[in-house]
Amino acid sequence: DQQVKQNSPSLSVQEGRISILNCDYTNSMFDYFLWYKKYPAEGPTFLISISSIKDKNEDGRFTVFLNKSAKHLSLHIVPSQPGDSAVYFCAAIVFGNEKLTFGTGTRLTIIP
Amino acid sequence: EAGVAQSPRYKIIEKRQSVAFWCNPISGHATLYWYQQILGQGPKLLIQFQNNGVVDDSQLPKDRFSAERLKGVDSTLKIQPAKLEDSAVYLCASSLTSGTTPYEQYFGPGTRLTVT
């Protein structure tokens, strides 16, 4: 039972353009969402998060949007840079329970 | 600040052999997690410790996997006997005291296990 889904296994974007990574979830109990970035041979690193009481959170080039009614969130990267090439995981959590449920990841490739 | 340390980084064993992984979390982090990441999938939680105690081990295959956290700091994860389907990257993560937002977990580099 895949409660967090990232339906695009890969995405290629031209340098300087916007990258949009999508994530859908099925469990309505989730109330906090995180994005992690992973380079090869390294562990995932935290990128940005959003609480379910918000619909947008911004940090520099990274913005996460949450649509609770659609059970959908997206990560926008503007402008995209070569160093952004990595695998991005969406994760969700229920308040009071630190168990992260991860999606399957999207491999983002930024083309110079 | 030193990150989460894991060893070994790579391990190749034959099926039915045993293997152990070690993790040293970030100093002061009370919560420690072990994840299994199979190729093409997201990390899946195996076990969560809060200090010395187990908080969640519902997805740990207890017939072959075991884990302990020594004195609330370092942790070891053991597989005995290993099966082919245990081939994966085993990630250790830590976080500050539970109940604090943003629930950010810090991951180590992982141990890539290959069972032949």
PDB file of C-alpha atoms in Angstrom:
ATOM      1  CA  ASP A   1       0.000   0.000   0.000  1.00  0.00           C
ATOM      2  CA  GLN A   2       1.852   3.045  -1.329  1.00  0.00           C
ATOM      3  CA  GLN A   3       0.512   5.932   0.737  1.00  0.00           C
ATOM      4  CA  VAL A   4       2.857   8.493  -0.823  1.00  0.00           C
ATOM      5  CA  LYS A   5       3.286   8.410  -4.573  1.00  0.00           C
ATOM      6  CA  GLN A   6       5.663  10.125  -6.939  1.00  0.00           C
ATOM      7  CA  ASN A   7       4.452   9.102 -10.340  1.00  0.00           C
ATOM      8  CA  SER A   8       7.318  10.557 -12.345  1.00  0.00           C
ATOM      9  CA  PRO A   9      10.460   8.462 -11.900  1.00  0.00           C
ATOM     10  CA  SER A  10      12.536  11.008 -13.789  1.00  0.00           C
ATOM     11  CA  LEU A  11      12.463  14.599 -15.009  1.00  0.00           C
ATOM     12  CA  SER A  12      14.852  16.587 -17.188  1.00  0.00           C
ATOM     13  CA  VAL A  13      14.867  20.385 -17.115  1.00  0.00           C
ATOM     14  CA  GLN A  14      16.986  23.003 -18.830  1.00  0.00           C
ATOM     15  CA  GLU A  15      19.263  25.023 -16.568  1.00  0.00           C
ATOM     16  CA  GLY A  16      17.611  28.285 -15.539  1.00  0.00           C
ATOM     17  CA  ARG A  17      14.075  26.999 -16.091  1.00  0.00           C
ATOM     18  CA  ILE A  18      11.566  25.901 -13.452  1.00  0.00           C
ATOM     19  CA  SER A  19      11.574  22.335 -12.131  1.00  0.00           C
ATOM     20  CA  ILE A  20       8.266  21.026 -10.793  1.00  0.00           C
ATOM     21  CA  LEU A  21       8.211  17.770  -8.867  1.00  0.00           C
ATOM     22  CA  ASN A  22       4.887  16.269  -7.864  1.00  0.00           C
ATOM     23  CA  CYS A  23       3.719  14.085  -5.019  1.00  0.00           C
ATOM     24  CA  ASP A  24       0.324  12.586  -4.180  1.00  0.00           C
ATOM     25  CA  TYR A  25      -0.794  10.966  -0.955  1.00  0.00           C
ATOM     26  CA  THR A  26      -3.740   8.848   0.068  1.00  0.00           C
ATOM     27  CA  ASN A  27      -3.688   8.975   3.873  1.00  0.00           C
ATOM     28  CA  SER A  28      -5.754  11.958   5.067  1.00  0.00           C
ATOM     29  CA  MET A  29      -4.124  11.642   8.513  1.00  0.00           C
ATOM     30  CA  PHE A  30      -0.858  13.034   7.191  1.00  0.00           C
ATOM     31  CA  ASP A  31      -0.403  16.577   8.446  1.00  0.00           C
ATOM     32  CA  TYR A  32       3.227  17.392   7.771  1.00  0.00           C
ATOM     33  CA  PHE A  33       5.154  16.965   4.554  1.00  0.00           C
ATOM     34  CA  LEU A  34       8.852  17.096   3.777  1.00  0.00           C
ATOM     35  CA  TRP A  35      11.071  17.002   0.726  1.00  0.00           C
ATOM     36  CA  TYR A  36      14.445  15.315   0.844  1.00  0.00           C
ATOM     37  CA  LYS A  37      17.207  15.464  -1.736  1.00  0.00           C
ATOM     38  CA  LYS A  38      19.605  12.599  -2.315  1.00  0.00           C
ATOM     39  CA  TYR A  39      22.913  12.517  -4.166  1.00  0.00           C
ATOM     40  CA  PRO A  40      24.487   9.176  -5.159  1.00  0.00           C
ATOM     41  CA  ALA A  41      26.293   7.380  -2.320  1.00  0.00           C
ATOM     42  CA  GLU A  42      24.939   9.856   0.220  1.00  0.00           C
ATOM     43  CA  GLY A  43      22.005   9.807   2.589  1.00  0.00           C
ATOM     44  CA  PRO A  44      18.949  11.973   1.941  1.00  0.00           C
ATOM     45  CA  THR A  45      19.195  15.559   3.162  1.00  0.00           C
ATOM     46  CA  PHE A  46      16.270  17.661   4.293  1.00  0.00           C
ATOM     47  CA  LEU A  47      15.261  20.354   1.836  1.00  0.00           C
ATOM     48  CA  ILE A  48      11.974  21.975   2.798  1.00  0.00           C
ATOM     49  CA  SER A  49       8.769  21.147   4.642  1.00  0.00           C
ATOM     50  CA  ILE A  50       5.188  22.295   4.993  1.00  0.00           C
ATOM     51  CA  SER A  51       2.505  21.906   7.607  1.00  0.00           C
ATOM     52  CA  SER A  52      -1.023  21.004   6.565  1.00  0.00           C
ATOM     53  CA  ILE A  53      -2.299  24.316   7.933  1.00  0.00           C
ATOM     54  CA  LYS A  54      -0.408  26.117   5.179  1.00  0.00           C
ATOM     55  CA  ASP A  55      -0.667  25.937   1.428  1.00  0.00           C
ATOM     56  CA  LYS A  56       2.742  27.343   0.558  1.00  0.00           C
ATOM     57  CA  ASN A  57       6.220  27.499   2.040  1.00  0.00           C
ATOM     58  CA  GLU A  58       9.157  29.198   0.399  1.00  0.00           C
ATOM     59  CA  ASP A  59      12.894  28.977   1.035  1.00  0.00           C
ATOM     60  CA  GLY A  60      15.102  30.698  -1.493  1.00  0.00           C
ATOM     61  CA  ARG A  61      14.787  28.959  -4.847  1.00  0.00           C
ATOM     62  CA  PHE A  62      12.567  26.250  -3.373  1.00  0.00           C
ATOM     63  CA  THR A  63       8.814  26.503  -2.874  1.00  0.00           C
ATOM     64  CA  VAL A  64       6.470  23.765  -1.767  1.00  0.00           C
ATOM     65  CA  PHE A  65       2.748  23.968  -2.483  1.00  0.00           C
ATOM     66  CA  LEU A  66       0.131  21.878  -0.716  1.00  0.00           C
ATOM     67  CA  ASN A  67      -3.393  21.199  -1.973  1.00  0.00           C
ATOM     68  CA  LYS A  68      -5.111  19.279   0.823  1.00  0.00           C
ATOM     69  CA  SER A  69      -8.369  18.753  -1.001  1.00  0.00           C
ATOM     70  CA  ALA A  70      -6.514  17.076  -3.857  1.00  0.00           C
ATOM     71  CA  LYS A  71      -4.027  15.365  -1.518  1.00  0.00           C
ATOM     72  CA  HIS A  72      -1.272  16.736  -3.687  1.00  0.00           C
ATOM     73  CA  LEU A  73       1.924  18.650  -3.120  1.00  0.00           C
ATOM     74  CA  SER A  74       4.572  19.961  -5.437  1.00  0.00           C
ATOM     75  CA  LEU A  75       8.103  21.266  -5.173  1.00  0.00           C
ATOM     76  CA  HIS A  76       9.130  24.143  -7.412  1.00  0.00           C
ATOM     77  CA  ILE A  77      12.770  24.971  -8.026  1.00  0.00           C
ATOM     78  CA  VAL A  78      13.431  28.307  -9.707  1.00  0.00           C
ATOM     79  CA  PRO A  79      15.832  28.801 -11.354  1.00  0.00           C
ATOM     80  CA  SER A  80      17.121  25.261 -11.744  1.00  0.00           C
ATOM     81  CA  GLN A  81      20.871  24.797 -11.401  1.00  0.00           C
ATOM     82  CA  PRO A  82      23.161  21.876 -12.325  1.00  0.00           C
ATOM     83  CA  GLY A  83      23.729  21.153  -8.615  1.00  0.00           C
ATOM     84  CA  ASP A  84      20.024  20.441  -8.274  1.00  0.00           C
ATOM     85  CA  SER A  85      20.486  17.193 -10.209  1.00  0.00           C
ATOM     86  CA  ALA A  86      19.600  14.523  -7.639  1.00  0.00           C
ATOM     87  CA  VAL A  87      16.817  12.208  -6.546  1.00  0.00           C
ATOM     88  CA  TYR A  88      14.020  13.992  -4.690  1.00  0.00           C
ATOM     89  CA  PHE A  89      11.857  12.185  -2.176  1.00  0.00           C
ATOM     90  CA  CYS A  90       8.545  13.391  -0.874  1.00  0.00           C
ATOM     91  CA  ALA A  91       7.732  12.240   2.675  1.00  0.00           C
ATOM     92  CA  ALA A  92       4.753  12.571   4.974  1.00  0.00           C
ATOM     93  CA  ILE A  93       4.206  12.307   8.682  1.00  0.00           C
ATOM     94  CA  VAL A  94       1.387  12.288  11.220  1.00  0.00           C
ATOM     95  CA  PHE A  95       1.745  14.664  14.182  1.00  0.00           C
ATOM     96  CA  GLY A  96       2.908  12.817  17.281  1.00  0.00           C
ATOM     97  CA  ASN A  97       4.409  10.001  15.244  1.00  0.00           C
ATOM     98  CA  GLU A  98       7.843  10.573  13.735  1.00  0.00           C
ATOM     99  CA  LYS A  99       7.490   7.771  11.239  1.00  0.00           C
ATOM    100  CA  LEU A 100       8.291   9.215   7.815  1.00  0.00           C
ATOM    101  CA  THR A 101       6.488   7.603   4.903  1.00  0.00           C
ATOM    102  CA  PHE A 102       8.480   8.162   1.738  1.00  0.00           C
ATOM    103  CA  GLY A 103       7.527   8.222  -1.897  1.00  0.00           C
ATOM    104  CA  THR A 104       9.558   6.331  -4.493  1.00  0.00           C
ATOM    105  CA  GLY A 105      11.520   9.379  -5.596  1.00  0.00           C
ATOM    106  CA  THR A 106      11.960  11.427  -8.769  1.00  0.00           C
ATOM    107  CA  ARG A 107      15.355  11.699 -10.428  1.00  0.00           C
ATOM    108  CA  LEU A 108      15.852  15.295 -11.562  1.00  0.00           C
ATOM    109  CA  THR A 109      18.453  16.029 -14.203  1.00  0.00           C
ATOM    110  CA  ILE A 110      19.335  19.638 -14.992  1.00  0.00           C
ATOM    111  CA  ILE A 111      20.655  20.045 -18.502  1.00  0.00           C
ATOM    112  CA  PRO A 112      23.327  22.770 -18.862  1.00  0.00           C
TER     113      PRO A 112
ATOM    114  CA  GLU B   1      28.678  19.547  13.740  1.00  0.00           C
ATOM    115  CA  ALA B   2      29.492  15.945  12.827  1.00  0.00           C
ATOM    116  CA  GLY B   3      26.820  14.115  10.880  1.00  0.00           C
ATOM    117  CA  VAL B   4      25.419  10.632  11.290  1.00  0.00           C
ATOM    118  CA  ALA B   5      28.185   8.061  10.866  1.00  0.00           C
ATOM    119  CA  GLN B   6      27.643   4.577   9.487  1.00  0.00           C
ATOM    120  CA  SER B   7      29.913   1.633   8.816  1.00  0.00           C
ATOM    121  CA  PRO B   8      30.696  -0.277   6.783  1.00  0.00           C
ATOM    122  CA  ARG B   9      29.788   1.610   3.620  1.00  0.00           C
ATOM    123  CA  TYR B  10      29.592  -1.545   1.510  1.00  0.00           C
ATOM    124  CA  LYS B  11      29.149  -5.211   2.345  1.00  0.00           C
ATOM    125  CA  ILE B  12      28.837  -8.280   0.158  1.00  0.00           C
ATOM    126  CA  ILE B  13      27.799 -11.567   1.755  1.00  0.00           C
ATOM    127  CA  GLU B  14      26.341 -14.872   0.690  1.00  0.00           C
ATOM    128  CA  LYS B  15      22.797 -15.834   1.558  1.00  0.00           C
ATOM    129  CA  ARG B  16      22.370 -17.432   4.970  1.00  0.00           C
ATOM    130  CA  GLN B  17      25.376 -15.525   6.318  1.00  0.00           C
ATOM    131  CA  SER B  18      25.027 -12.896   9.031  1.00  0.00           C
ATOM    132  CA  VAL B  19      25.916  -9.211   8.863  1.00  0.00           C
ATOM    133  CA  ALA B  20      25.912  -6.238  11.227  1.00  0.00           C
ATOM    134  CA  PHE B  21      25.741  -2.513  10.597  1.00  0.00           C
ATOM    135  CA  TRP B  22      26.783   0.236  12.968  1.00  0.00           C
ATOM    136  CA  CYS B  23      25.435   3.758  13.397  1.00  0.00           C
ATOM    137  CA  ASN B  24      26.567   6.715  15.476  1.00  0.00           C
ATOM    138  CA  PRO B  25      23.924   9.466  15.511  1.00  0.00           C
ATOM    139  CA  ILE B  26      24.432  13.192  15.842  1.00  0.00           C
ATOM    140  CA  SER B  27      25.390  14.102  19.392  1.00  0.00           C
ATOM    141  CA  GLY B  28      22.357  14.956  21.485  1.00  0.00           C
ATOM    142  CA  HIS B  29      19.821  13.367  19.152  1.00  0.00           C
ATOM    143  CA  ALA B  30      17.524  11.224  21.237  1.00  0.00           C
ATOM    144  CA  THR B  31      15.710   9.522  18.376  1.00  0.00           C
ATOM    145  CA  LEU B  32      17.390   7.053  16.033  1.00  0.00           C
ATOM    146  CA  TYR B  33      15.924   5.306  12.995  1.00  0.00           C
ATOM    147  CA  TRP B  34      16.955   2.470  10.715  1.00  0.00           C
ATOM    148  CA  TYR B  35      15.573   2.465   7.184  1.00  0.00           C
ATOM    149  CA  GLN B  36      15.816  -0.034   4.366  1.00  0.00           C
ATOM    150  CA  GLN B  37      15.942   1.352   0.843  1.00  0.00           C
ATOM    151  CA  ILE B  38      15.527  -1.167  -1.930  1.00  0.00           C
ATOM    152  CA  LEU B  39      16.612  -0.059  -5.399  1.00  0.00           C
ATOM    153  CA  GLY B  40      13.924   2.070  -7.048  1.00  0.00           C
ATOM    154  CA  GLN B  41      11.958   2.568  -3.852  1.00  0.00           C
ATOM    155  CA  GLY B  42      11.842   5.132  -1.086  1.00  0.00           C
ATOM    156  CA  PRO B  43      13.319   4.427   2.341  1.00  0.00           C
ATOM    157  CA  LYS B  44      11.152   2.224   4.543  1.00  0.00           C
ATOM    158  CA  LEU B  45      11.339   2.487   8.322  1.00  0.00           C
ATOM    159  CA  LEU B  46      12.520  -0.698  10.021  1.00  0.00           C
ATOM    160  CA  ILE B  47      12.836   0.452  13.620  1.00  0.00           C
ATOM    161  CA  GLN B  48      12.745   3.657  15.663  1.00  0.00           C
ATOM    162  CA  PHE B  49      14.456   4.165  19.023  1.00  0.00           C
ATOM    163  CA  GLN B  50      13.766   6.905  21.547  1.00  0.00           C
ATOM    164  CA  ASN B  51      16.885   6.887  23.746  1.00  0.00           C
ATOM    165  CA  ASN B  52      17.266   3.197  24.683  1.00  0.00           C
ATOM    166  CA  GLY B  53      13.696   2.161  24.040  1.00  0.00           C
ATOM    167  CA  VAL B  54      12.007   0.907  20.889  1.00  0.00           C
ATOM    168  CA  VAL B  55       9.174   3.158  19.714  1.00  0.00           C
ATOM    169  CA  ASP B  56       8.202   1.354  16.519  1.00  0.00           C
ATOM    170  CA  ASP B  57       9.485  -1.922  15.107  1.00  0.00           C
ATOM    171  CA  SER B  58       6.311  -2.954  13.327  1.00  0.00           C
ATOM    172  CA  GLN B  59       8.068  -3.345   9.962  1.00  0.00           C
ATOM    173  CA  LEU B  60      11.157  -5.128  11.243  1.00  0.00           C
ATOM    174  CA  PRO B  61      11.290  -8.797  10.125  1.00  0.00           C
ATOM    175  CA  LYS B  62      11.992 -10.027  13.625  1.00  0.00           C
ATOM    176  CA  ASP B  63      12.729 -13.599  12.585  1.00  0.00           C
ATOM    177  CA  ARG B  64      15.974 -12.443  10.999  1.00  0.00           C
ATOM    178  CA  PHE B  65      16.549  -8.797  11.873  1.00  0.00           C
ATOM    179  CA  SER B  66      17.505  -7.420  15.268  1.00  0.00           C
ATOM    180  CA  ALA B  67      18.614  -4.021  16.464  1.00  0.00           C
ATOM    181  CA  GLU B  68      19.829  -2.477  19.655  1.00  0.00           C
ATOM    182  CA  ARG B  69      20.824   0.964  20.827  1.00  0.00           C
ATOM    183  CA  LEU B  70      23.662   1.004  23.274  1.00  0.00           C
ATOM    184  CA  LYS B  71      23.285   3.450  26.175  1.00  0.00           C
ATOM    185  CA  GLY B  72      21.001   5.575  24.052  1.00  0.00           C
ATOM    186  CA  VAL B  73      23.750   6.505  21.614  1.00  0.00           C
ATOM    187  CA  ASP B  74      25.227   4.072  19.059  1.00  0.00           C
ATOM    188  CA  SER B  75      23.094   1.441  17.402  1.00  0.00           C
ATOM    189  CA  THR B  76      23.653  -1.824  15.574  1.00  0.00           C
ATOM    190  CA  LEU B  77      21.365  -3.564  13.108  1.00  0.00           C
ATOM    191  CA  LYS B  78      21.915  -7.267  12.487  1.00  0.00           C
ATOM    192  CA  ILE B  79      20.611  -9.651   9.867  1.00  0.00           C
ATOM    193  CA  GLN B  80      20.881 -13.374  10.501  1.00  0.00           C
ATOM    194  CA  PRO B  81      20.494 -15.260   8.228  1.00  0.00           C
ATOM    195  CA  ALA B  82      20.494 -12.978   5.201  1.00  0.00           C
ATOM    196  CA  LYS B  83      18.268 -13.584   2.192  1.00  0.00           C
ATOM    197  CA  LEU B  84      18.677 -12.368  -1.379  1.00  0.00           C
ATOM    198  CA  GLU B  85      15.807  -9.898  -0.904  1.00  0.00           C
ATOM    199  CA  ASP B  86      17.735  -8.166   1.892  1.00  0.00           C
ATOM    200  CA  SER B  87      19.976  -6.564  -0.740  1.00  0.00           C
ATOM    201  CA  ALA B  88      19.401  -2.850  -0.173  1.00  0.00           C
ATOM    202  CA  VAL B  89      20.898   0.303   1.280  1.00  0.00           C
ATOM    203  CA  TYR B  90      20.458   0.503   5.042  1.00  0.00           C
ATOM    204  CA  LEU B  91      20.146   4.070   6.220  1.00  0.00           C
ATOM    205  CA  CYS B  92      20.479   5.321   9.751  1.00  0.00           C
ATOM    206  CA  ALA B  93      18.932   8.646  10.731  1.00  0.00           C
ATOM    207  CA  SER B  94      18.616  10.671  13.906  1.00  0.00           C
ATOM    208  CA  SER B  95      16.539  13.565  15.130  1.00  0.00           C
ATOM    209  CA  LEU B  96      16.100  15.746  18.187  1.00  0.00           C
ATOM    210  CA  THR B  97      13.634  14.880  20.928  1.00  0.00           C
ATOM    211  CA  SER B  98      10.379  13.648  19.547  1.00  0.00           C
ATOM    212  CA  GLY B  99       7.422  15.941  19.281  1.00  0.00           C
ATOM    213  CA  THR B 100       9.308  18.889  17.839  1.00  0.00           C
ATOM    214  CA  THR B 101       8.698  20.270  14.397  1.00  0.00           C
ATOM    215  CA  PRO B 102       9.717  20.136  11.669  1.00  0.00           C
ATOM    216  CA  TYR B 103      10.414  16.455  12.302  1.00  0.00           C
ATOM    217  CA  GLU B 104      13.612  16.835  10.381  1.00  0.00           C
ATOM    218  CA  GLN B 105      15.671  13.681  10.295  1.00  0.00           C
ATOM    219  CA  TYR B 106      19.383  13.655   9.531  1.00  0.00           C
ATOM    220  CA  PHE B 107      20.583  10.691   7.510  1.00  0.00           C
ATOM    221  CA  GLY B 108      23.900   8.937   7.358  1.00  0.00           C
ATOM    222  CA  PRO B 109      25.480   7.853   4.041  1.00  0.00           C
ATOM    223  CA  GLY B 110      24.072   4.337   4.322  1.00  0.00           C
ATOM    224  CA  THR B 111      25.466   0.839   4.007  1.00  0.00           C
ATOM    225  CA  ARG B 112      24.953  -0.863   0.675  1.00  0.00           C
ATOM    226  CA  LEU B 113      24.370  -4.585   1.270  1.00  0.00           C
ATOM    227  CA  THR B 114      24.580  -7.102  -1.534  1.00  0.00           C
ATOM    228  CA  VAL B 115      23.479 -10.669  -0.795  1.00  0.00           C
ATOM    229  CA  THR B 116      24.607 -13.220  -3.382  1.00  0.00           C
TER     230      THR B 116
END
